[in-house]
XYZ file of C-alpha atoms in Angstrom:
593
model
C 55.477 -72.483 -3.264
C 58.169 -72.637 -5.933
C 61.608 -71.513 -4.652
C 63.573 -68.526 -5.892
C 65.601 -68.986 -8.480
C 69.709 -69.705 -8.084
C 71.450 -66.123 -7.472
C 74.463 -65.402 -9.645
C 76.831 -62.586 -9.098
C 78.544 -59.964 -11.492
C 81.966 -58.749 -11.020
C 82.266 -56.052 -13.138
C 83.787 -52.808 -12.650
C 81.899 -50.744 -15.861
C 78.797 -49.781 -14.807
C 76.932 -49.421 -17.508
C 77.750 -52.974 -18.500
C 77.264 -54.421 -14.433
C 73.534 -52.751 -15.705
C 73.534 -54.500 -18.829
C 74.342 -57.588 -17.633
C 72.014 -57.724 -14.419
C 69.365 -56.140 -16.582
C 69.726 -59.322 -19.710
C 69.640 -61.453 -16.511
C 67.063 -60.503 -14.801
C 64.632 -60.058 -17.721
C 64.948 -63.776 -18.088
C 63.900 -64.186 -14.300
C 67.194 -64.630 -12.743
C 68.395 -63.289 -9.582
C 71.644 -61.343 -10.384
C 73.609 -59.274 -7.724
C 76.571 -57.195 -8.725
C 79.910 -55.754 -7.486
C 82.442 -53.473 -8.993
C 85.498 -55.117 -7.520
C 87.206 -58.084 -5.795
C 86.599 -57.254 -2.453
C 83.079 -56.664 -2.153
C 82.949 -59.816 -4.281
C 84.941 -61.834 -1.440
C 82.395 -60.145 0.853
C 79.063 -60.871 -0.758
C 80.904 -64.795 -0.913
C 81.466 -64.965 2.592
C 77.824 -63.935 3.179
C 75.961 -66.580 1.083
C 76.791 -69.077 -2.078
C 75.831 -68.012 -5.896
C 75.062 -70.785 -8.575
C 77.177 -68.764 -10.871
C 79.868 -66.217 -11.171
C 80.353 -63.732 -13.699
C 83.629 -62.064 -13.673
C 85.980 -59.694 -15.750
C 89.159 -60.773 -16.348
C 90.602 -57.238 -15.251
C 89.329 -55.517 -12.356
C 90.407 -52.352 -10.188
C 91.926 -54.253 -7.203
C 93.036 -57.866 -8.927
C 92.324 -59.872 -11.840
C 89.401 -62.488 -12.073
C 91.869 -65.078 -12.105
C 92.667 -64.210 -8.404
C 88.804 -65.221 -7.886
C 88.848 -68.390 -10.229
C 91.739 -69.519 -7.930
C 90.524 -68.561 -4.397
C 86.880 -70.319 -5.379
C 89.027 -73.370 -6.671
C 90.786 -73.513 -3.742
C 88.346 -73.342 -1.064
C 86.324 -75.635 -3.015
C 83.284 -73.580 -3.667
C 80.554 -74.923 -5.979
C 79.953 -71.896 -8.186
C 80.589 -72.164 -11.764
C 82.984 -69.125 -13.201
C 82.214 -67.219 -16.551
C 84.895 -64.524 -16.935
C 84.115 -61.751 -19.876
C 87.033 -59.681 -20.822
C 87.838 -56.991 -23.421
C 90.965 -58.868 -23.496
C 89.867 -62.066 -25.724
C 93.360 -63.134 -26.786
C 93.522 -66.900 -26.696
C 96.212 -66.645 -23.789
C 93.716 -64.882 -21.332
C 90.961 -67.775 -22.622
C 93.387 -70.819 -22.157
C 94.622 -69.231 -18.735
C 91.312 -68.762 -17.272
C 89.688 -71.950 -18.489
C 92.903 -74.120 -17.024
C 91.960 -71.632 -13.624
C 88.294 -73.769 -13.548
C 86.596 -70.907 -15.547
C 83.633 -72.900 -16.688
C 83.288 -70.816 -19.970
C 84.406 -67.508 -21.174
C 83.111 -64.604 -22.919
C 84.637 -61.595 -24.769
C 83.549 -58.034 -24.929
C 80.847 -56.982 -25.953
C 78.756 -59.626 -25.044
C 75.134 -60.165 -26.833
C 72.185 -60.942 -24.075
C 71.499 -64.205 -25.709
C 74.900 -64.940 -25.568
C 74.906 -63.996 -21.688
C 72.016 -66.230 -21.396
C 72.939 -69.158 -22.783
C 76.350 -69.052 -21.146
C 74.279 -69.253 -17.881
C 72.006 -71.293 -18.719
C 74.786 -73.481 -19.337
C 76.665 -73.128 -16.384
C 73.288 -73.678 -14.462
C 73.237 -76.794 -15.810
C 76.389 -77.997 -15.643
C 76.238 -77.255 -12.164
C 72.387 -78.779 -11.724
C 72.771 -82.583 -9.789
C 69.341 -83.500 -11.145
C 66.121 -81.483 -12.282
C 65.844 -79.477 -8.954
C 68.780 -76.450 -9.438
C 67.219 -76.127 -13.478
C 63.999 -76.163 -12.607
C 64.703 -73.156 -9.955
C 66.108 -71.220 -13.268
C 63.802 -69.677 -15.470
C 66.026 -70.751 -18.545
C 65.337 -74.181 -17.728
C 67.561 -77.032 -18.495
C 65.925 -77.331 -22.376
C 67.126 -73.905 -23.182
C 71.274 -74.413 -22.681
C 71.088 -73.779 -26.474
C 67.557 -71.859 -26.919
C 69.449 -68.893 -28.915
C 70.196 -71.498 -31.308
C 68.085 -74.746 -30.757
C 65.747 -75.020 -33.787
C 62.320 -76.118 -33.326
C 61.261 -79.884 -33.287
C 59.366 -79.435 -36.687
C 62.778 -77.443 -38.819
C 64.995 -79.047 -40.905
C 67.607 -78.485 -38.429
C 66.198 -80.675 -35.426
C 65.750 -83.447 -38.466
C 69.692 -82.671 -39.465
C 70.822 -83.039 -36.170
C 68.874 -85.777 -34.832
C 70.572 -88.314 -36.376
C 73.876 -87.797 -34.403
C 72.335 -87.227 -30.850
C 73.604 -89.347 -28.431
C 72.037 -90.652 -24.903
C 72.327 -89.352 -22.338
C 74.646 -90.743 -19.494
C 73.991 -90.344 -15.878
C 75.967 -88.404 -13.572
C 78.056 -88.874 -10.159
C 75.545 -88.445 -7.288
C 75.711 -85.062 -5.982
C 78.097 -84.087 -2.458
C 75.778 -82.947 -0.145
C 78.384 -81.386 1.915
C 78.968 -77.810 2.198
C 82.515 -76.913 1.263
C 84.644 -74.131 3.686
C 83.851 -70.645 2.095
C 86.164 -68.249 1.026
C 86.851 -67.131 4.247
C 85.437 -68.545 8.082
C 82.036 -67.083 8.239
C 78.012 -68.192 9.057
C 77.048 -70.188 6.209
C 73.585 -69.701 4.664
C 71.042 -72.446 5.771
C 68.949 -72.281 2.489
C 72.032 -72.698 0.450
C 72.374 -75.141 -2.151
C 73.820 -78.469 -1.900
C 77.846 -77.990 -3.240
C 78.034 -79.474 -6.546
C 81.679 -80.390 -7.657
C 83.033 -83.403 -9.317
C 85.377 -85.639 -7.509
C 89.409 -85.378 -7.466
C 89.937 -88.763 -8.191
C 88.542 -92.220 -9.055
C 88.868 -95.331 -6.971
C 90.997 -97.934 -8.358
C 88.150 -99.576 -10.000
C 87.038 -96.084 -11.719
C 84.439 -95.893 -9.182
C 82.886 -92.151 -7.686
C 84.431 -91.707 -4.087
C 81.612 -90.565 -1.639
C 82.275 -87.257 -0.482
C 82.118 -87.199 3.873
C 82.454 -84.320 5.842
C 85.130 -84.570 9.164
C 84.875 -83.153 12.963
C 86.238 -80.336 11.604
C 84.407 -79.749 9.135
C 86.664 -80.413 6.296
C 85.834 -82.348 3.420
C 87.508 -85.810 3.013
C 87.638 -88.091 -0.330
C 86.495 -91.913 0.745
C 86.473 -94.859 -1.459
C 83.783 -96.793 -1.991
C 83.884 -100.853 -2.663
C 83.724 -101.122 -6.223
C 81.044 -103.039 -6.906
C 78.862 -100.344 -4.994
C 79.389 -97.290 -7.735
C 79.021 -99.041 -11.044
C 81.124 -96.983 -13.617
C 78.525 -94.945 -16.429
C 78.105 -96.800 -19.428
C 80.239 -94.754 -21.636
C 83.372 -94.927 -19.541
C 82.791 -98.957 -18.870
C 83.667 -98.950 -22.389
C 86.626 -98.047 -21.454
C 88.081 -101.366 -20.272
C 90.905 -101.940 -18.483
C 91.412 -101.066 -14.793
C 95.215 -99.990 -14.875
C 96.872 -97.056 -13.972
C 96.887 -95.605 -17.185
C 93.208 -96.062 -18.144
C 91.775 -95.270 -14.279
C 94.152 -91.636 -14.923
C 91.944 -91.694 -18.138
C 88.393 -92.233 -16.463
C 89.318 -89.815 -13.585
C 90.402 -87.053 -16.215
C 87.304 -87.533 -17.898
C 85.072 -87.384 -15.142
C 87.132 -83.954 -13.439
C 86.474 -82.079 -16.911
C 83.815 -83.130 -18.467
C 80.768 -81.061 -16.877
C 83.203 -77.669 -17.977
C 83.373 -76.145 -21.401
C 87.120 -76.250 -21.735
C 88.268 -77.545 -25.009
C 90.024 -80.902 -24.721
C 92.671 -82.250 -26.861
C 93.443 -86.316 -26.945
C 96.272 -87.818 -28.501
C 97.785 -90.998 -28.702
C 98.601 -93.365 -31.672
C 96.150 -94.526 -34.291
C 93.895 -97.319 -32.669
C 94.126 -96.467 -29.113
C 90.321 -95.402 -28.873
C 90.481 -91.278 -29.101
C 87.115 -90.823 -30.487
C 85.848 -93.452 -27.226
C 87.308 -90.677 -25.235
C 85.528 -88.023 -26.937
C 82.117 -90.131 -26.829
C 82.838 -90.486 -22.884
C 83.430 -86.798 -22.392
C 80.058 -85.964 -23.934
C 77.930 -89.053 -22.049
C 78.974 -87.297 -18.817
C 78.448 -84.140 -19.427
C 75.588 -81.939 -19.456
C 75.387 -82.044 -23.267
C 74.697 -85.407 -23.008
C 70.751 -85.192 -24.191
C 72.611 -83.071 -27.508
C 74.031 -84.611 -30.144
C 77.628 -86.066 -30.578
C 79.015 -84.657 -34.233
C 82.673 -86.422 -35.119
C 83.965 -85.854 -38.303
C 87.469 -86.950 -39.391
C 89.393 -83.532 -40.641
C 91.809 -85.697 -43.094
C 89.155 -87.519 -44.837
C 87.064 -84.110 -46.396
C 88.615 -82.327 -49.242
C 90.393 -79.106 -48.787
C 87.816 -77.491 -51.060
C 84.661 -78.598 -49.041
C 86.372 -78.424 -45.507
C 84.930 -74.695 -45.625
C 81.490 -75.695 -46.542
C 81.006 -78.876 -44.468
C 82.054 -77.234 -41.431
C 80.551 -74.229 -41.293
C 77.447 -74.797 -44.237
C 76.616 -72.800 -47.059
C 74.147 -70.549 -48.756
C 72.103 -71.173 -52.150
C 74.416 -70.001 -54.633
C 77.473 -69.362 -52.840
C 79.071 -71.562 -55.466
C 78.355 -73.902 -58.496
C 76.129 -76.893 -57.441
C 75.151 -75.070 -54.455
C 71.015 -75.420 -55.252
C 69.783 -74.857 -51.389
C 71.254 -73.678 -48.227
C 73.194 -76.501 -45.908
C 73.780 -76.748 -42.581
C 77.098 -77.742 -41.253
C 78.329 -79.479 -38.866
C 79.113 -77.188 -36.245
C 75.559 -76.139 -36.433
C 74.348 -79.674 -36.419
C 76.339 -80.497 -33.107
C 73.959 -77.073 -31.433
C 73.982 -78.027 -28.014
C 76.279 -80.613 -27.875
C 79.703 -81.832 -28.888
C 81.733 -81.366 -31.702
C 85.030 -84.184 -32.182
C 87.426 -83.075 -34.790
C 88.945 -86.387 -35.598
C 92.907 -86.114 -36.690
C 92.565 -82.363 -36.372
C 96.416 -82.095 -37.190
C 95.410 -82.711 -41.083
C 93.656 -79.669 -41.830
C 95.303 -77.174 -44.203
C 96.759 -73.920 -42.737
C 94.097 -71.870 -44.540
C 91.021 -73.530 -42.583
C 93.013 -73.501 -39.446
C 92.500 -69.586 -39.523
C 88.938 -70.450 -39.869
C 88.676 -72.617 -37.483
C 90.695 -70.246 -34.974
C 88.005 -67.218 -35.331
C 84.923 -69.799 -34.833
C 86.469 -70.941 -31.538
C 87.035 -67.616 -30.417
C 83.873 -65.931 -31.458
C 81.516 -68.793 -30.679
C 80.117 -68.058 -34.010
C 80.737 -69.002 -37.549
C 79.938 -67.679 -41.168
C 78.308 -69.993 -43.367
C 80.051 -69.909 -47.185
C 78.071 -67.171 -49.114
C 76.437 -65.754 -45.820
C 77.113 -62.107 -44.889
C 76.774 -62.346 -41.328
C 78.307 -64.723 -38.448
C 75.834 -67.049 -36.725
C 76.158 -67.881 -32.980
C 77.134 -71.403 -32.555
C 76.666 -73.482 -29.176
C 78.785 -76.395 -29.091
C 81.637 -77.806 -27.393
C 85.288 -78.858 -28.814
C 86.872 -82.318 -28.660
C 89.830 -82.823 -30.842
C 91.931 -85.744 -31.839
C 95.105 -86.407 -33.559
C 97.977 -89.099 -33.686
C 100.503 -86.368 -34.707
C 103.007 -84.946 -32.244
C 101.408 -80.940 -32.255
C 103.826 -79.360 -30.524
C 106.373 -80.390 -33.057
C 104.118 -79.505 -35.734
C 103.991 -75.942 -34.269
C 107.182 -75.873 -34.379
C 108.262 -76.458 -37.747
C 105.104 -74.332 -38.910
C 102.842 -77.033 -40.061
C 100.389 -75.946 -37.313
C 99.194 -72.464 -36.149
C 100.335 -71.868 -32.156
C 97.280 -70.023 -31.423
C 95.105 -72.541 -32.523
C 96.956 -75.231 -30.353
C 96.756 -73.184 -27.318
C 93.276 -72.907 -28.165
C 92.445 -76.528 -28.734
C 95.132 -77.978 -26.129
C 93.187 -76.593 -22.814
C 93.003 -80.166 -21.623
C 95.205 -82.704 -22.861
C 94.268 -86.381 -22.461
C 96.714 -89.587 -23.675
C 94.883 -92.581 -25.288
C 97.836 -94.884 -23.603
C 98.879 -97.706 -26.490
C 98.171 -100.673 -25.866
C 101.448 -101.902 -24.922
C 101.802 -99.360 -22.183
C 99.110 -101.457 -20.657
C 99.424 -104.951 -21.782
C 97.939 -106.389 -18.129
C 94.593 -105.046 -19.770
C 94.457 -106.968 -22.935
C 93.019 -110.299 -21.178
C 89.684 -108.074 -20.720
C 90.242 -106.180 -23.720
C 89.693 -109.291 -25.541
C 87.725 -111.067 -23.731
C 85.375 -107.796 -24.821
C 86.374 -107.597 -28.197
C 85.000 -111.857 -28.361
C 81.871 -111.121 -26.716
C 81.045 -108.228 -29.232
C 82.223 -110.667 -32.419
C 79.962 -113.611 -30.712
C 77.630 -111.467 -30.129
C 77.333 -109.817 -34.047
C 78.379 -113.232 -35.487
C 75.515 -114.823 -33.834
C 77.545 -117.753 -32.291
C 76.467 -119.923 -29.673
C 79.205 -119.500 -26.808
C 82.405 -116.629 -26.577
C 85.628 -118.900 -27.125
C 88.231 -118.720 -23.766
C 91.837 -117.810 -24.675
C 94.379 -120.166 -23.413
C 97.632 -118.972 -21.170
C 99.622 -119.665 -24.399
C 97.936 -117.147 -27.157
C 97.728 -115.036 -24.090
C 101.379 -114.729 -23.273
C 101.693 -114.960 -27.038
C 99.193 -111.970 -27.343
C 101.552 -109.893 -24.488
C 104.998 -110.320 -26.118
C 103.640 -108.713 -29.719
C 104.054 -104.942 -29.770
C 100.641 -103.892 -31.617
C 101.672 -101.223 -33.459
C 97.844 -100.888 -34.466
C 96.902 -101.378 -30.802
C 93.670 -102.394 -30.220
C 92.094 -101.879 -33.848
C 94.968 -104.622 -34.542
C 93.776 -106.939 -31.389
C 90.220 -106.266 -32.538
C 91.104 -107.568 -36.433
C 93.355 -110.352 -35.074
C 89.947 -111.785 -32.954
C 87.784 -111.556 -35.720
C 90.345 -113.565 -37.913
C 91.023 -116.010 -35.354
C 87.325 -116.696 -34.410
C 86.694 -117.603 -38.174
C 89.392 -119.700 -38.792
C 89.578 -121.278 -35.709
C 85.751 -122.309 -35.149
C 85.710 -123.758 -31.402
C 85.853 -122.852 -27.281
C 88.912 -122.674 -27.148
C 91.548 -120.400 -29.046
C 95.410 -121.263 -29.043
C 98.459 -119.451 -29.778
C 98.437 -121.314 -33.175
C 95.131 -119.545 -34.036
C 97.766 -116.094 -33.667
C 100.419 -116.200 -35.940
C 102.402 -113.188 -35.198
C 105.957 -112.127 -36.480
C 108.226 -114.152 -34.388
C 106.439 -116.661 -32.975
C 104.864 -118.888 -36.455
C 106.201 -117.819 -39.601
C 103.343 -117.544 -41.767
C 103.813 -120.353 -44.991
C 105.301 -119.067 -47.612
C 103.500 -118.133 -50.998
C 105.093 -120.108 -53.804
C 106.821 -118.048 -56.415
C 109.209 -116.083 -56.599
C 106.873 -112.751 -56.170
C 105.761 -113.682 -52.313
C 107.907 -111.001 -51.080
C 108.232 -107.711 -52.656
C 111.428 -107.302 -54.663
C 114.894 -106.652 -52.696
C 113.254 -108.066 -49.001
C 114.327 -111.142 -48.019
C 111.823 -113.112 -46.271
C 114.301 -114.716 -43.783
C 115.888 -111.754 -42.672
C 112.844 -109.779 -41.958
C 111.280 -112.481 -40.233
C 114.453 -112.312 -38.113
C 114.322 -108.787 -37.395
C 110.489 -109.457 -36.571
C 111.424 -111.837 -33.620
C 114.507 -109.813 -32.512
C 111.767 -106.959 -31.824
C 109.749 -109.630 -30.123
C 112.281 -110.920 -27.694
C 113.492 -107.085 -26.678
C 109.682 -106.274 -25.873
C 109.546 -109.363 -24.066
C 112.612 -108.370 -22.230
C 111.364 -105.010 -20.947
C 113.063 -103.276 -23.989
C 110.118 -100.828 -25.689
C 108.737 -101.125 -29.310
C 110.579 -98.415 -30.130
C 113.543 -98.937 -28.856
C 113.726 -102.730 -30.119
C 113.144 -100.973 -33.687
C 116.139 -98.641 -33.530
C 118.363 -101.853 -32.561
C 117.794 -103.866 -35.110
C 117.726 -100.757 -37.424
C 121.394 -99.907 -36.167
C 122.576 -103.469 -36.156
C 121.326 -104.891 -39.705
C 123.066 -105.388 -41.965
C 123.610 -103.239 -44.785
C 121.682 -105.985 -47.317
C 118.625 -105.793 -44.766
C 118.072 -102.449 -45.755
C 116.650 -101.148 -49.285
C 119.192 -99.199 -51.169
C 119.238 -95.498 -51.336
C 118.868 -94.348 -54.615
C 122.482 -92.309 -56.411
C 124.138 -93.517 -53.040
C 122.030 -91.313 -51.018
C 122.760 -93.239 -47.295
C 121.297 -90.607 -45.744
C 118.176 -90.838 -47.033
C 117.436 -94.461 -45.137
C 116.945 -92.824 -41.896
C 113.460 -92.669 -40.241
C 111.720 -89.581 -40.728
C 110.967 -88.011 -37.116
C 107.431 -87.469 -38.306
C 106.946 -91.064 -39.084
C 103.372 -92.929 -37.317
C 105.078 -96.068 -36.316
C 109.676 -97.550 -36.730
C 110.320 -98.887 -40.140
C 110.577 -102.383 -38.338
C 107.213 -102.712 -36.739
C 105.517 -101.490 -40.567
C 107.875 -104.235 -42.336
C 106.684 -106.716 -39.667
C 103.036 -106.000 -40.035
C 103.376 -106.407 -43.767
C 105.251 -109.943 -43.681
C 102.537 -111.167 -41.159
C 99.921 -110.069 -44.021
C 102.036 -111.618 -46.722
C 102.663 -108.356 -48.196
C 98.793 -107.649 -48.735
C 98.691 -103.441 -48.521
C 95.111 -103.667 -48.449
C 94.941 -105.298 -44.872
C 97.599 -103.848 -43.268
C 96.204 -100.533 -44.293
C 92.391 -102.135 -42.517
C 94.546 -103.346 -39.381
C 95.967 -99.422 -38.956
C 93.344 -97.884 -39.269
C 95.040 -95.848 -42.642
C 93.944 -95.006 -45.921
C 95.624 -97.880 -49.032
C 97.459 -94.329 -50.262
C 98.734 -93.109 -46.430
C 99.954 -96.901 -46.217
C 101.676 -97.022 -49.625
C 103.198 -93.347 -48.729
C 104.591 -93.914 -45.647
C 105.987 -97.300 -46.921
C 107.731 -95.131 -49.476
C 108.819 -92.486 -47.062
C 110.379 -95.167 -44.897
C 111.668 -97.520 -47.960
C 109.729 -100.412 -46.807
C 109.625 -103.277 -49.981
């Protein structure tokens, strides 16, 4: 005999919308109970565990915050939805960084309702038994907006799905309930992801004490093998475990996240991660980089079009928020999108919906945000370059892609990773071995491209320096091995002087190698050159040398980069991961050659 389905309970204090909503949910076959405030809802907790909560954000006796925070606390399994008249972005950031696993505002569409659930069912499901107790199944997360295997849709988007990624084994441990009470025999298993990682990145078992009271214990880590997507993710120290054990805490939720960190660090690896764990992993993983579309066609590549909304516009298109239906959605270098579209973008976060160019209605959408950018937001907000509701909105979850020299005793694996891969591609019969030399060699350079520059320095090395073994001659970085100069007078770019920079290059490298940071060694050698080391201001403008506070990377490390490349823009653009005309601006901005 097939079991009931999961029970979820409304908090609600309308009653003609506790109807509503019990009514949409129970059509679909769903067991719903409902309460008008946050007592009996403690109550009916005490008495037995729900799959899902449905709450209001304002209620007679308390707010459902109060209840996001006492089911947090006691460590309860249920999955929180609050709906609220009140669908500022404040209330939506507030409840999601609570542990709301998704929000909805007033008035809320059955299908909406439904999928929400269906979602949170889901999320919440350790395998196929909790979603095949629900009637919406674990296929329908999106049904309101899924298309059918044979539409053009399905074809659109199934070129970006992604596989799926297993999850963490399931606790089987009851947590404490909200308050002491008899707790339900048939009740399901407590699903909730771990606090932390293990050192290695590994899933800590969950074991229950005498008491009663649920304990965290580490398990060897060659026992819990990390999921593919976050083993790309090498490294095991601090900074990248804090990164695996963020991604693993948040990524079965709906909260937006937001990662930052400087160009080359691996954002969009982040963002891949995120979606491999979580339960959109079957759906299909959209990135698109903001700064790379034109301003004209951000509209229409975003959100789609309709046959003759404009000129050349012969058949409808689908964009990419409705190609990513059911999945995720990374908005590479987010920062770069035009104040006009950030409006845009605002109302299709908030509304879970978005209006196609030339379309006179909104469509429901079904996806979930990952951003990206390399700028400093907050500072952006600030001076009015960014809107401050849409950060709020995006910036629910924050997570630092650490540089690479923030964790230099990672770069021996980093590499040796990078070699297999080239090997690997290149067809080549064995992975060359790094010696101590280019290794210590390798740790005393700053990488201002971090590891899109260690990744381009391999490849270079491995075909000039055929072999099994690659030295610190096969790595000739500002500092160390001056590169030969070009004959002519033109091998340096006119008023640089090839000595002095190459001097400034290895001042940098002995501060890093002292302790001193990249940054840091930059501004010294930018306060103590001389006045001949620094291109002239034009009309005796002296102020007009300093760094911008906006700037990507110092003046030093970009001059450095470009003398190891012999001046060539067009690799040192490849090596950052920029465009030839963002490397030839910011070269003017900071008066570099």
């Amino acid at each position: 005999m097939t079991s009931p389905p999961p029970p979820l309970l409304i908090v609600e204090d309308e009653p003609d919308l506790r109807q509503l909503y019990t009514l949409a949910l129970v059509k679909a076959g769903v067991d719903a109970e409902a309460v008008p405030d946050l007592a009996q809802a403690h109550a009916r907790l005490r008495e037995r565990r729900y799959a899902v909560v449905l709450t209001d954000m304002r209620l007679p006796d308390g707010t459902g915050l109060e209840l996001l925070r006492a089911l947090a606390r006691e460590g309860r399994s249920e999955r929180a939805i609050v709906i609220t008249a009140y669908g500022s972005a404040d209330n939506a950031v507030e409840a999601l960084k609570a542990g709301a696993f998704d929000y909805l505002t007033k008035p809320v569409a059955p299908a909406r309702l439904r999928q929400a659930v269906a979602a949170a069912l889901a999320a919440g499901a350790p395998g196929p038994d909790l979603a095949a107790h629900s009637p919406l199944g674990a296929g329908s997360v999106s049904s309101p907006i899924q298309p059918s295997p044979s539409s053009p849709h399905a074809a659109s988007t199934a070129a970006h799905t992604a596989r799926s990624q297993p999850s963490p084994p399931p606790s089987t441990t009851t947590p404490p309930l909200l308050h002491p009470a008899a707790t339900d025999p048939g009740a399901d298993s407590a699903i909730a992801l771990p606090p932390e990682t293990s050192a290695a990145g590994a899933t800590p078992r969950r074991m229950s004490s005498a008491s009663g009271a649920t304990v965290w214990s580490a398990p060897p880590a060659e026992s819990v093998p990390l999921p593919p997507a976050l083993a790309r993710l090498i490294g095991d120290s601090p900074a990248m475990q804090a990164v695996r054990a963020t991604i693993l805490r948040v990524a079965r939720t709906m909260a937006p996240v937001l990662v930052t960190g400087e160009s080359g660090t691996g954002k969009e690896l982040i963002a891949r991660a995120l979606h491999a764990c979580s339960h959109r992993a079957s759906g299909p993983f959209v990135a698109v980089n903001c700064g790379a579309i034109p301003a004209d066609l951000l509209e229409s590549e975003l959100f789609g079009h309709r046959r003759g909304a404009f000129t050349g516009a012969h058949s409808d298109k689908l964009g990419l928020f409705q190609a990513a239906a059911g999945g995720t959605l990374f908005l590479d270098e987010v920062s770069d999108l035009p104040l006009p579209m950030q409006v845009k973008l605002l109302r299709a976060l908030q509304e879970r919906a978005v209006r196609p160019v030339g379309a006179t209605a909104e469509e429901p959408v079904d996806v979930r945000i990952v951003s990206a950018t390399h700028k400093d937001l907050e500072r952006l907000v600030q001076t009015g370059q960014f809107r401050h509701d849409l950060y709020y909105r995006l910036n629910v979850i924050p997570i630092r892609a650490p540089a690479l020299r923030e964790h230099p005793e990672d770069l021996e694996a980093i590499a040796a990773a990078v070699l297999a891969q080239l090997t690997q591609r290149d067809g080549l019969p064995h992975v060359p071995a790094l010696t101590d030399a280019a290794l210590a060699r390798l740790r005393a350079y700053p990488f201002p491209g971090n590891v899109r520059e260690l990744e381009n320095l391999l490849e270079r090395a491995l075909a000039l320096h055929p072999g099994a073994v690659l030295d610190a001659d096969a790595f000739p970085l500002p500092g160390f091995d001056a590169a030969p100069p070009l004959a002519g007078p033109s091998a340096a770019p006119h008023g640089t002087s090839p000595n002095r920079t190459g001097a400034g290059a290895h001042m940098a490298s002995a501060l890093h190698g002292m302790g001193v940071s990249a940054e840091s060694a930059a501004a010294a050698i930018t306060v103590g050159a001389a006045p001949s080391d620094t291109a002239p201001a034009p009309d005796g403008d002296t102020t007009a040398t300093t760094e911008p506070p906006d700037a990507p990377l110092p003046r030093a490390q970009l001059e450095a980069l470009l003398q190891r490349n012999r001046w060539n823009q067009s690799r040192t653009a490849r090596e950052l991961g920029w465009t030839l005309a963002k490397l030839r601006y910011w070269m003017q901005r900071l008066r570099v050659g």
